[in-house]
Short mmCIF file of C-alpha atoms and ligand atoms in Angstrom, two decimals:
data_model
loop_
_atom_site.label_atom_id
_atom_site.label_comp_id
_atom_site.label_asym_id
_atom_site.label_seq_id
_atom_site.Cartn_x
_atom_site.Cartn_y
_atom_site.Cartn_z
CA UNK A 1 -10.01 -12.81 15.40
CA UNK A 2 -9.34 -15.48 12.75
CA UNK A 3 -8.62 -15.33 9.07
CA UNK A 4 -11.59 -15.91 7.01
CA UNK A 5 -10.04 -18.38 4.47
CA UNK A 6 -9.77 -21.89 4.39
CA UNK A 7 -6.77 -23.35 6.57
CA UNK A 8 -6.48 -25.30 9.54
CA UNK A 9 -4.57 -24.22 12.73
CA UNK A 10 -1.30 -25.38 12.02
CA UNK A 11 -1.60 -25.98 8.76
CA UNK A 12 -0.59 -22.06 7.65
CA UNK A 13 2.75 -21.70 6.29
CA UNK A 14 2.33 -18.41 4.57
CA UNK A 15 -0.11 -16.14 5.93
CA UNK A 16 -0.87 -12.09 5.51
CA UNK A 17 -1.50 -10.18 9.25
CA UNK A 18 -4.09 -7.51 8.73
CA UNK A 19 -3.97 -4.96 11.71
CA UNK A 20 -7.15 -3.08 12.40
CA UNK A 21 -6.25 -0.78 14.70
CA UNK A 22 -3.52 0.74 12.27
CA UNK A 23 -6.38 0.79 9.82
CA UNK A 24 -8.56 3.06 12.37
CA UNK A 25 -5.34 5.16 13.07
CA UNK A 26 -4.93 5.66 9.35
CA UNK A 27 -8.37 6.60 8.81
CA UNK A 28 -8.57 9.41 11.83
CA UNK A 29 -4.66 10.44 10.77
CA UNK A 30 -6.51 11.12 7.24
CA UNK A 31 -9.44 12.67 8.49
CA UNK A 32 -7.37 15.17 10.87
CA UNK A 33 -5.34 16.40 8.04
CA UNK A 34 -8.62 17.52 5.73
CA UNK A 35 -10.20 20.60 6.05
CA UNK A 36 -12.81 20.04 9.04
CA UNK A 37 -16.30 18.75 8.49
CA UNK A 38 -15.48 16.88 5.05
CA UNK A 39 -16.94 13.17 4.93
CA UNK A 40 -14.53 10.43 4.32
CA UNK A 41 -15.63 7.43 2.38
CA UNK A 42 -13.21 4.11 2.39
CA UNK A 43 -12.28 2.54 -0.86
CA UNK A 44 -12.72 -1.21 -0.56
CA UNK A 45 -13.24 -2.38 -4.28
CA UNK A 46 -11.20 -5.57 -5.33
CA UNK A 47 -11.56 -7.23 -1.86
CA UNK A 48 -10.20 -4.02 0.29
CA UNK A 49 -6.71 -4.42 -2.09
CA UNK A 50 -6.60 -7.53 -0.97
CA UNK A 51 -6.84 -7.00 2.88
CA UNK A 52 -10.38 -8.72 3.06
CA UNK A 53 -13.45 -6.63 2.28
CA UNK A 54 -15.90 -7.92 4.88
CA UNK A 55 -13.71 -7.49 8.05
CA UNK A 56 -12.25 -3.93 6.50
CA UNK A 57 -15.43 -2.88 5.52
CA UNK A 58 -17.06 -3.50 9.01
CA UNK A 59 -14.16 -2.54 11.09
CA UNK A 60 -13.86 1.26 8.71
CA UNK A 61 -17.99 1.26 9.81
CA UNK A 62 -17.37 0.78 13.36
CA UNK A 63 -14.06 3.29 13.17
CA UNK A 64 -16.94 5.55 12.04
CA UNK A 65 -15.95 5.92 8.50
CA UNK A 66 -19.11 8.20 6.72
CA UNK A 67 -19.61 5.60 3.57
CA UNK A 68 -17.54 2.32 1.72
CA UNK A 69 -17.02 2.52 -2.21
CA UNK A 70 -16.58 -0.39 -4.21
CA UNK A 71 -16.39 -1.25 -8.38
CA UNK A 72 -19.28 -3.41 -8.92
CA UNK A 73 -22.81 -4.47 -7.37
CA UNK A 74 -21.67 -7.74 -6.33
CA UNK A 75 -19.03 -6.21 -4.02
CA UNK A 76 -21.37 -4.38 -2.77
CA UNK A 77 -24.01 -7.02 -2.08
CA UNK A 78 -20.79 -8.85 -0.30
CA UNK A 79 -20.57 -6.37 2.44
CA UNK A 80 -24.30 -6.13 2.77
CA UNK A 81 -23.96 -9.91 3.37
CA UNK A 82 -20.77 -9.24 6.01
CA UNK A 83 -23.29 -6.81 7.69
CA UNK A 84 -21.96 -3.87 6.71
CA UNK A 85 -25.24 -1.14 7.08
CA UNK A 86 -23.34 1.79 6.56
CA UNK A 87 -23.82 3.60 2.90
CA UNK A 88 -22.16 2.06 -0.14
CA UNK A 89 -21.45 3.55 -3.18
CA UNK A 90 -21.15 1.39 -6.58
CA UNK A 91 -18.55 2.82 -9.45
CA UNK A 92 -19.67 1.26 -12.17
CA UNK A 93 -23.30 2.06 -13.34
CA UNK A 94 -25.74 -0.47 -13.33
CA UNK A 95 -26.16 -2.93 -16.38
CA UNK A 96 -29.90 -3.30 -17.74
CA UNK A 97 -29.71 -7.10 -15.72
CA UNK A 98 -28.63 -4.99 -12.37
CA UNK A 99 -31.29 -2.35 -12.12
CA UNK A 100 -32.68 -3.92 -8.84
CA UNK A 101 -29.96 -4.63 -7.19
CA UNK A 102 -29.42 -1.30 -6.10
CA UNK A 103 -32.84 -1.31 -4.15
CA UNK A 104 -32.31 -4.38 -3.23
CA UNK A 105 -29.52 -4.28 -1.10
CA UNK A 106 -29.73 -0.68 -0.09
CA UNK A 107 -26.62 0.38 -2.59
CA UNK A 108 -25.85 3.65 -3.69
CA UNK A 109 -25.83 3.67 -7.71
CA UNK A 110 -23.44 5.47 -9.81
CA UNK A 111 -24.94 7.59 -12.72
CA UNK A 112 -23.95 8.58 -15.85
CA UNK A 113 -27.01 9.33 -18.25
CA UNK A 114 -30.54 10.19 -17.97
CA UNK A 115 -31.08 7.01 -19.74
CA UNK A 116 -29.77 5.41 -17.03
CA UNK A 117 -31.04 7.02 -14.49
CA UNK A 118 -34.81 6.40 -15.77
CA UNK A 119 -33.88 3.04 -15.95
CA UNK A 120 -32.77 2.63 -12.55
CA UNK A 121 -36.08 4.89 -11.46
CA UNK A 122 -38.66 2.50 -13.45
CA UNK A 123 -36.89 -0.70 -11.11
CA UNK A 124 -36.90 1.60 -7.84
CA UNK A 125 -40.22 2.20 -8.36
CA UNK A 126 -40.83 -1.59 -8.80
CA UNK A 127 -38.79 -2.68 -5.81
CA UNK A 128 -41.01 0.08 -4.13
CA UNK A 129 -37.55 1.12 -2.06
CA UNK A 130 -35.72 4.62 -2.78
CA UNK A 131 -32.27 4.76 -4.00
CA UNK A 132 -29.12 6.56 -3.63
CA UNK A 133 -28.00 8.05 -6.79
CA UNK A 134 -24.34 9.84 -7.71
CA UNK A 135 -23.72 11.85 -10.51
CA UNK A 136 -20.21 10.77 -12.39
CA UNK A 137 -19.03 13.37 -14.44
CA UNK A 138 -16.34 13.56 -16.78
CA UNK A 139 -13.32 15.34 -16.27
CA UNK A 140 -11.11 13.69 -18.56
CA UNK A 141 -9.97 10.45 -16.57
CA UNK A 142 -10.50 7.83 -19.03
CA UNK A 143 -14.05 8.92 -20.75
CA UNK A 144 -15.80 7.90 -17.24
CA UNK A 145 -18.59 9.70 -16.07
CA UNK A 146 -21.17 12.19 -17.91
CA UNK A 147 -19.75 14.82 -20.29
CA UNK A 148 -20.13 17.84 -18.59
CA UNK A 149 -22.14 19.61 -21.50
CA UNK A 150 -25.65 18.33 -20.48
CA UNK A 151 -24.84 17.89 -16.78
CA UNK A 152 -28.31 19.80 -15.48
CA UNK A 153 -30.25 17.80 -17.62
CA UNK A 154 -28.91 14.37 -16.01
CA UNK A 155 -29.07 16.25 -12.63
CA UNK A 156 -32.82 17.28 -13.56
CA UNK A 157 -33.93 14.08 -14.42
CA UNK A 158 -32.60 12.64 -11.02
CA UNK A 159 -34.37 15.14 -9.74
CA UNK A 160 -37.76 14.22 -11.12
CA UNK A 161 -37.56 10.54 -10.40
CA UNK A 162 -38.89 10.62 -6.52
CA UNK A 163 -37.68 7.03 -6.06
CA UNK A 164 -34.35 8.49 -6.57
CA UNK A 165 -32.36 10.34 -4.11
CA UNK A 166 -29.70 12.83 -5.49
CA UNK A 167 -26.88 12.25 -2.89
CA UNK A 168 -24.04 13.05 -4.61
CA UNK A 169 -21.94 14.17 -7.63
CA UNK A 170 -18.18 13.25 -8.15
CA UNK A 171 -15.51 13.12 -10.25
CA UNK A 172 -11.97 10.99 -10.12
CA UNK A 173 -8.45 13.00 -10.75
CA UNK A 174 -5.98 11.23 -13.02
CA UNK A 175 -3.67 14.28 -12.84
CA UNK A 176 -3.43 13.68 -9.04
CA UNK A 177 -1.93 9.79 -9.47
CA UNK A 178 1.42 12.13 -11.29
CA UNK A 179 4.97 13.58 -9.80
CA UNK A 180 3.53 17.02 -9.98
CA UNK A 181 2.66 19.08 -6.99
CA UNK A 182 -0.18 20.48 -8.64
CA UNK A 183 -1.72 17.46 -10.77
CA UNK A 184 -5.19 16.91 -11.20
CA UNK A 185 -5.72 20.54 -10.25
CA UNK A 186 -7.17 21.33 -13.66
CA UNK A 187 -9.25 18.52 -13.75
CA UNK A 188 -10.80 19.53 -10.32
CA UNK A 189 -11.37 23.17 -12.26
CA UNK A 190 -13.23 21.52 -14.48
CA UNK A 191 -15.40 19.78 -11.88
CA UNK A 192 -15.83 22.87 -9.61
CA UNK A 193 -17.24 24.28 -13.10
CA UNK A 194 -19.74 21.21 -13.01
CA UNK A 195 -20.29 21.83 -9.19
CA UNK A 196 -21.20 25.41 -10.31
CA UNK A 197 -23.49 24.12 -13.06
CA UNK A 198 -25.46 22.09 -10.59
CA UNK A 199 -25.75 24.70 -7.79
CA UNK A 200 -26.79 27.14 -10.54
CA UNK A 201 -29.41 24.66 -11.12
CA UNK A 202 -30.62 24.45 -8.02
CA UNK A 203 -29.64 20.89 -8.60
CA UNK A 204 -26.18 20.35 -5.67
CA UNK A 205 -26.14 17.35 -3.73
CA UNK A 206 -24.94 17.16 -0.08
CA UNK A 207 -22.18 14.58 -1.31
CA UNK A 208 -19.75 16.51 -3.94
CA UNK A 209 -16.51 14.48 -3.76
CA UNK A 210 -13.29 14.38 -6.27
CA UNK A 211 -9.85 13.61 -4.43
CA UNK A 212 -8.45 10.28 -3.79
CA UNK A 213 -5.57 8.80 -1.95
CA UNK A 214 -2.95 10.59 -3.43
CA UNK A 215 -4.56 14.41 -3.26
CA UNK A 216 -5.22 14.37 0.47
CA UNK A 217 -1.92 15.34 1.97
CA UNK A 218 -1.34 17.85 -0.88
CA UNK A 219 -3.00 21.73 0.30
CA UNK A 220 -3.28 22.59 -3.22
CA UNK A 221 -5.68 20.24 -3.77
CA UNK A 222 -7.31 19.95 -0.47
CA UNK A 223 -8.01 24.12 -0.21
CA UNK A 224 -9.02 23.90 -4.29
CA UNK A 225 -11.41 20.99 -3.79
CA UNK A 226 -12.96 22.74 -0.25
CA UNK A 227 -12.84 26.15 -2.06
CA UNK A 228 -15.26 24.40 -4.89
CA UNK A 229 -17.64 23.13 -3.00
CA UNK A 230 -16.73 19.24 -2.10
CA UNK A 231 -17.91 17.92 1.25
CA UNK A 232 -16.25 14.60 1.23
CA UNK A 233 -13.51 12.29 -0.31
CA UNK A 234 -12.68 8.78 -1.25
CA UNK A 235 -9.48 6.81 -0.03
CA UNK A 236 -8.38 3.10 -0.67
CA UNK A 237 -4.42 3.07 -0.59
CA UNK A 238 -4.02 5.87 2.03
CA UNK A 239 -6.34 3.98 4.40
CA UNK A 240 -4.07 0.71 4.24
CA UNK A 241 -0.75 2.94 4.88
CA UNK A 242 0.06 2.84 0.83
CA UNK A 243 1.31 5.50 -0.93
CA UNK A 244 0.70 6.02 -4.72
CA UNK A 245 3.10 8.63 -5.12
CA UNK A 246 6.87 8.95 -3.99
CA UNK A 247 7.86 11.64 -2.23
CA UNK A 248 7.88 12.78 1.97
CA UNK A 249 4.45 13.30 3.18
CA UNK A 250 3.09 15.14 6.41
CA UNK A 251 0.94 11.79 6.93
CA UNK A 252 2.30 9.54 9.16
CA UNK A 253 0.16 6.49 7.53
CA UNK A 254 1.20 3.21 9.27
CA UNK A 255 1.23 0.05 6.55
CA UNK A 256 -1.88 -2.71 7.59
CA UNK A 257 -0.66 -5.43 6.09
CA UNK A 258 2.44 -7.77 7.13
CA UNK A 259 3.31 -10.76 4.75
CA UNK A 260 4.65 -13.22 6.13
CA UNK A 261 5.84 -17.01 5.67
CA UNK A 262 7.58 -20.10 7.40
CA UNK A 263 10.70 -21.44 6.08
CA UNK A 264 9.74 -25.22 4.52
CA UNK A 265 13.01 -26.58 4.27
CA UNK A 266 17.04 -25.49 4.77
CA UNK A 267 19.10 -26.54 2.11
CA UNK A 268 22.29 -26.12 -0.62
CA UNK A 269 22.69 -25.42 -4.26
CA UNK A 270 26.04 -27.13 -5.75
CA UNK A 271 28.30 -25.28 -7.46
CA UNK A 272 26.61 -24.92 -10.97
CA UNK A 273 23.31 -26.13 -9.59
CA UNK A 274 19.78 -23.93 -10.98
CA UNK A 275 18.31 -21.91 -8.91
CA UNK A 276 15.19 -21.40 -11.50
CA UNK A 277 13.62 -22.35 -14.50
CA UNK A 278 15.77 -20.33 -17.03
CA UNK A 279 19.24 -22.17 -16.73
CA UNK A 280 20.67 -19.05 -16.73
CA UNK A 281 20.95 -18.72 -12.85
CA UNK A 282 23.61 -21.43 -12.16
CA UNK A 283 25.13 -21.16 -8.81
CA UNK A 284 28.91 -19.80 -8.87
CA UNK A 285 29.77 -21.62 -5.41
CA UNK A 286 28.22 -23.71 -2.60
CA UNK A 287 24.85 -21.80 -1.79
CA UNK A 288 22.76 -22.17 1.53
CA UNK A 289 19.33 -21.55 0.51
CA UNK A 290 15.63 -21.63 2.74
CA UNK A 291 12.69 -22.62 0.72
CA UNK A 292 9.48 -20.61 1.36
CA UNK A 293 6.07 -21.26 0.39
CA UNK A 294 5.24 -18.56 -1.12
CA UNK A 295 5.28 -18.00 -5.25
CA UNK A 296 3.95 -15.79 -7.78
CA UNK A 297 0.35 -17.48 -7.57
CA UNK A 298 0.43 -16.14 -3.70
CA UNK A 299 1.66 -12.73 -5.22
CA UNK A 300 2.01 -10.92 -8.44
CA UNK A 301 4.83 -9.16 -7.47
CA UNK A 302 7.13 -12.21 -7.08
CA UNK A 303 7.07 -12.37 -10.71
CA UNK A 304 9.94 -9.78 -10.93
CA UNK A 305 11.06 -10.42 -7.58
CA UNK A 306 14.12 -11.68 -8.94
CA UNK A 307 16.99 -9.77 -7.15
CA UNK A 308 14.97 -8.60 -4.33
CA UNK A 309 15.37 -9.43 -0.34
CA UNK A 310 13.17 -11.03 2.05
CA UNK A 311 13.39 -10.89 5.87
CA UNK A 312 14.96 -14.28 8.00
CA UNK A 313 16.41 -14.16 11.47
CA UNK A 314 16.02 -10.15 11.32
CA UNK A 315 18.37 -9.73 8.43
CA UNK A 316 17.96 -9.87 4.53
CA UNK A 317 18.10 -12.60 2.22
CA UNK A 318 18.16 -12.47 -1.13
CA UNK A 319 15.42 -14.15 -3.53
CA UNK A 320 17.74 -16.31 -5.52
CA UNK A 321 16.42 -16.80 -9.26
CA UNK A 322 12.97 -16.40 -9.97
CA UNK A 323 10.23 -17.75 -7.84
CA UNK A 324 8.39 -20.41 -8.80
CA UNK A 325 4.68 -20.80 -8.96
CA UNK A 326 4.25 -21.51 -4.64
CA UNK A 327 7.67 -21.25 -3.14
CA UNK A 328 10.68 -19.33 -3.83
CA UNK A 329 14.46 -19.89 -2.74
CA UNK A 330 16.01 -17.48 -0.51
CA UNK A 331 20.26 -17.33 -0.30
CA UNK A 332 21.13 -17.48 3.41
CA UNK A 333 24.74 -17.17 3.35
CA UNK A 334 24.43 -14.87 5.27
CA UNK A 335 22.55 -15.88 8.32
CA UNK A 336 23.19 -18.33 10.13
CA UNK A 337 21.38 -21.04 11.39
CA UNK A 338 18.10 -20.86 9.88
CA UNK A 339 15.62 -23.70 10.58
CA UNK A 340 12.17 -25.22 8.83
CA UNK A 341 9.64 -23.12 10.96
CA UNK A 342 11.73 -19.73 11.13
CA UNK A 343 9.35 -17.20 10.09
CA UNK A 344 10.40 -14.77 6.90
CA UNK A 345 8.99 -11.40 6.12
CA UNK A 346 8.35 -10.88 3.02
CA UNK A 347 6.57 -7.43 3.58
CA UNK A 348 6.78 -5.27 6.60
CA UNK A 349 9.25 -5.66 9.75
CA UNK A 350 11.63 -7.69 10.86
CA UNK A 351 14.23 -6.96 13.71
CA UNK A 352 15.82 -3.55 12.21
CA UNK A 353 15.00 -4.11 8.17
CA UNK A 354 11.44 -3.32 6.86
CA UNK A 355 10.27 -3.99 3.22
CA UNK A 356 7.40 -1.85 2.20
CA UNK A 357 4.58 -2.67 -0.10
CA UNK A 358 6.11 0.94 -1.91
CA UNK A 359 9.39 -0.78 -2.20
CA UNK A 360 8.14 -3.83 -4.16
CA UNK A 361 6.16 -1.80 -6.44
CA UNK A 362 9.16 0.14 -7.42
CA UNK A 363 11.16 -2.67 -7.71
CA UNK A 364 8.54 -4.65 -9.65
CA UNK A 365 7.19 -1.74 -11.75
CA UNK A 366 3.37 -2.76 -10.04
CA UNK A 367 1.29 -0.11 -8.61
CA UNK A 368 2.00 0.04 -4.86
CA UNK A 369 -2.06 -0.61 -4.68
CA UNK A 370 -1.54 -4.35 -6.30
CA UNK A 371 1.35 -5.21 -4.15
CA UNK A 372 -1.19 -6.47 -1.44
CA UNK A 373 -3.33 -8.30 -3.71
CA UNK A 374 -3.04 -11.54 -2.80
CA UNK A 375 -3.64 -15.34 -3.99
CA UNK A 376 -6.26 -17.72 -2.30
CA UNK A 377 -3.53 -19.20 -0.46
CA UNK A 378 -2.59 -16.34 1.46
CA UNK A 379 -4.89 -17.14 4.45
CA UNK A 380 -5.80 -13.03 6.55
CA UNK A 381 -5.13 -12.89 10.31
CA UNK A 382 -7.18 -10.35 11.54
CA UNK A 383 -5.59 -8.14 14.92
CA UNK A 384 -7.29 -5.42 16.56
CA UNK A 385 -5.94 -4.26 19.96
CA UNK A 386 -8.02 -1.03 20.13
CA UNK A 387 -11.57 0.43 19.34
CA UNK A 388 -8.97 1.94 16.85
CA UNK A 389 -8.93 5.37 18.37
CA UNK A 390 -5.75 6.89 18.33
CA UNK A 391 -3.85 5.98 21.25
CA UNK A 392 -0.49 7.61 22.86
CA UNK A 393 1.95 6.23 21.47
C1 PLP B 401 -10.20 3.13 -6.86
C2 PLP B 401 -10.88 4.44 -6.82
C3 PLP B 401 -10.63 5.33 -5.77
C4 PLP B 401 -9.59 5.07 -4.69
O1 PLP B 401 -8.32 5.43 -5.12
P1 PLP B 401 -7.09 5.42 -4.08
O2 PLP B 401 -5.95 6.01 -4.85
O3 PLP B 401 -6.86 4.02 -3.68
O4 PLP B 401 -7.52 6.27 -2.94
C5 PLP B 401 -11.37 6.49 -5.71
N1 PLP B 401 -12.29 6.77 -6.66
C6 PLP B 401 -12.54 5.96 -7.70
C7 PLP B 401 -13.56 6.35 -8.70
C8 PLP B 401 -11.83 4.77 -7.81
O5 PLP B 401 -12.05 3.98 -8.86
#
């Protein structure tokens, strides 16, 4: 398969390999550690964190994955157009001038009112085409969702729209993005007494979901959300092999995405030549340095890359100054004989030495879940060796 941005054959210097098959290893490696029967629904909001939302989105449909969430409508309408048919849930509720899109184009809706959800029922009923609706509620992430004191009466009014169908209710754990073992555990108390509001109200949806990325490899969580009531969960990071936390983890996720770049050009600093824009950096002695075409409009991160490494010839070179806006300067001293065309790593493997999109974030004070997010330039390579079962390995 082929990237799906612009860029001749040939004409790629810096490119980002996205491989599929760890994707579908990722998602059945997630889905064997939950308790059994709970759905699993793939985060692909902001473009699948950069990995491409259209090739993600259909290859998490064919690995079987049970629904894709994304932020808005029209990243949702994006994967309609990729031919994604599987369900789709949209985060943010519907603005008065996107009431139809959600019949429309067969997306789930996100709801937070009984305002809104009579709203959305009055353009259902117009499209003449049933939607999908979610209950948000509020367990103190941010003031998103519906406050929990009234919770029945949004359910009930879902309820009494038949346009509508109540598929799910859901809540998203700040607590669980922390260093603590048990974090987010009394926000999912406070949803399991929302879960217990609905069900009192004869009101529960098949779809009761709360634990992210983060929670899944954590039994506290996992046994707290299953003892509650929730039948499935969402994922973004842990699907692409990112962690959001530090710390070992009994899930052997397997990073997607490789970055990767060709050298441009080999060649020296002077003795109290710059290296960057800030005159600070001037070279102490002769310096042999590779130019690479990648800078911080190809990736946040290289912002504060100053002082980090990058792969060449299987062994690390440091970034030297601060990248500039499309290439960076890399100190080969250390290696010898690099040539134009040598490829660098600039995340994932390289002979021995791996750099992790984890690593970067800690070193650039980034979420590890922006690390991947890419520029324009940064044309995808799509591989896939596998249905994406799990294999022997
Ligand atoms: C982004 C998002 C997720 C996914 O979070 P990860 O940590 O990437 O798994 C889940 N739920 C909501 C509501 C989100 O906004």
């Amino acid at each position: 398969m082929t990237g799906t941005r612009t860029g001749r054959r040939g004409s790629t210097t810096a490119w980002a390999d996205i491989d599929l098959h760890a994707l579908g290893r990722n998602l059945e490696r997630l889905r064997r550690g939950l308790p059994s029967g709970q759905a699993v629904f793939g985060v692909v909001k902001a473009d699948a964190y950069g990995h491409g939302a259209g090739p993600v989105g259909r290859a998490l449909q064919r690995f079987g994955i049970d629904g894709l969430v994304v932020a808005d409508m029209g990243e949702g309408i994006t994967l309609r157009r990729a031919g994604v048919t599987a369900p789709i849930l949209v985060i943010d509720p519907p603005l008065q001038s996107q009431l139809r899109l959600p019949a429309l184009h067969r997306l789930g809706a996100t709801v937070t009112s009984a305002a809104e959800a009579r709203a959305l029922a009055t353009a259902a009923n117009r499209a003449g085409r049933t939607v999908d609706v979610h209950v948000r509620v509020d367990t103190g992430f941010a003031g998103l969702g519906a406050p929990r004191a009234g919770l029945a009466d949004l359910l009930a009014a879902v309820a009494a729209a038949p346009v509508l169908r109540l598929e799910g209710l859901y809540t998203h754990l700040s607590g669980a993005y922390g260093p603590y073992e048990d974090g987010g555990l009394v926000e999912l108390e406070r949803f399991g007494e929302a879960v217990d509001a609905a069900r009192a109200a004869g009101l529960l949806p098949p779809l009761v979901h709360a634990l992210s990325s983060p929670a899944l490899d954590r039994p506290l969580l996992t046994g707290a959300a299953a003892r509650i009531g929730c039948t499935a969960v969402r994922c973004g990071a842990a699907l692409f092999g990112i962690r959001m936390v530090d710390g070992d983890s009994p899930l052997p996720l397997a990073p997607v995405m490789s970055v990767k770049a060709r050298v441009t050009r080999v060649t020296a600093l002077e003795p109290g030549d710059i290296a960057d824009y800030a005159a600070a950096g001037a070279a102490p002695r002769r310096t042999p340095v590779a130019v690479l075409p990648f800078g911080f409009s190809d990736g946040h991160h290289l912002h504060r890359l100053a002082g980090g490494v990058l792969l060449i010839r299987g062994r690390p070179a440091p970034v030297l100054g601060r990248p500039f806006m499309s290439s960076l300067l890399a100190d080969v001293t250390d290696i010898p004989d690099v040539q134009p065309g040598d490829e660098a790593v600039l995340i994932g493997r390289q002979g021995d030495h791996r750099i992790t999109a984890e690593d970067i974030a800690a070193r650039s004070g980034l979420r590890p879940s922006a690390v991947p997010l890419l520029g324009p330039r940064i044309v995808r390579r799509y591989r896939s060796n596998s249905a994406g079962r799990e294999q022997p390995e």
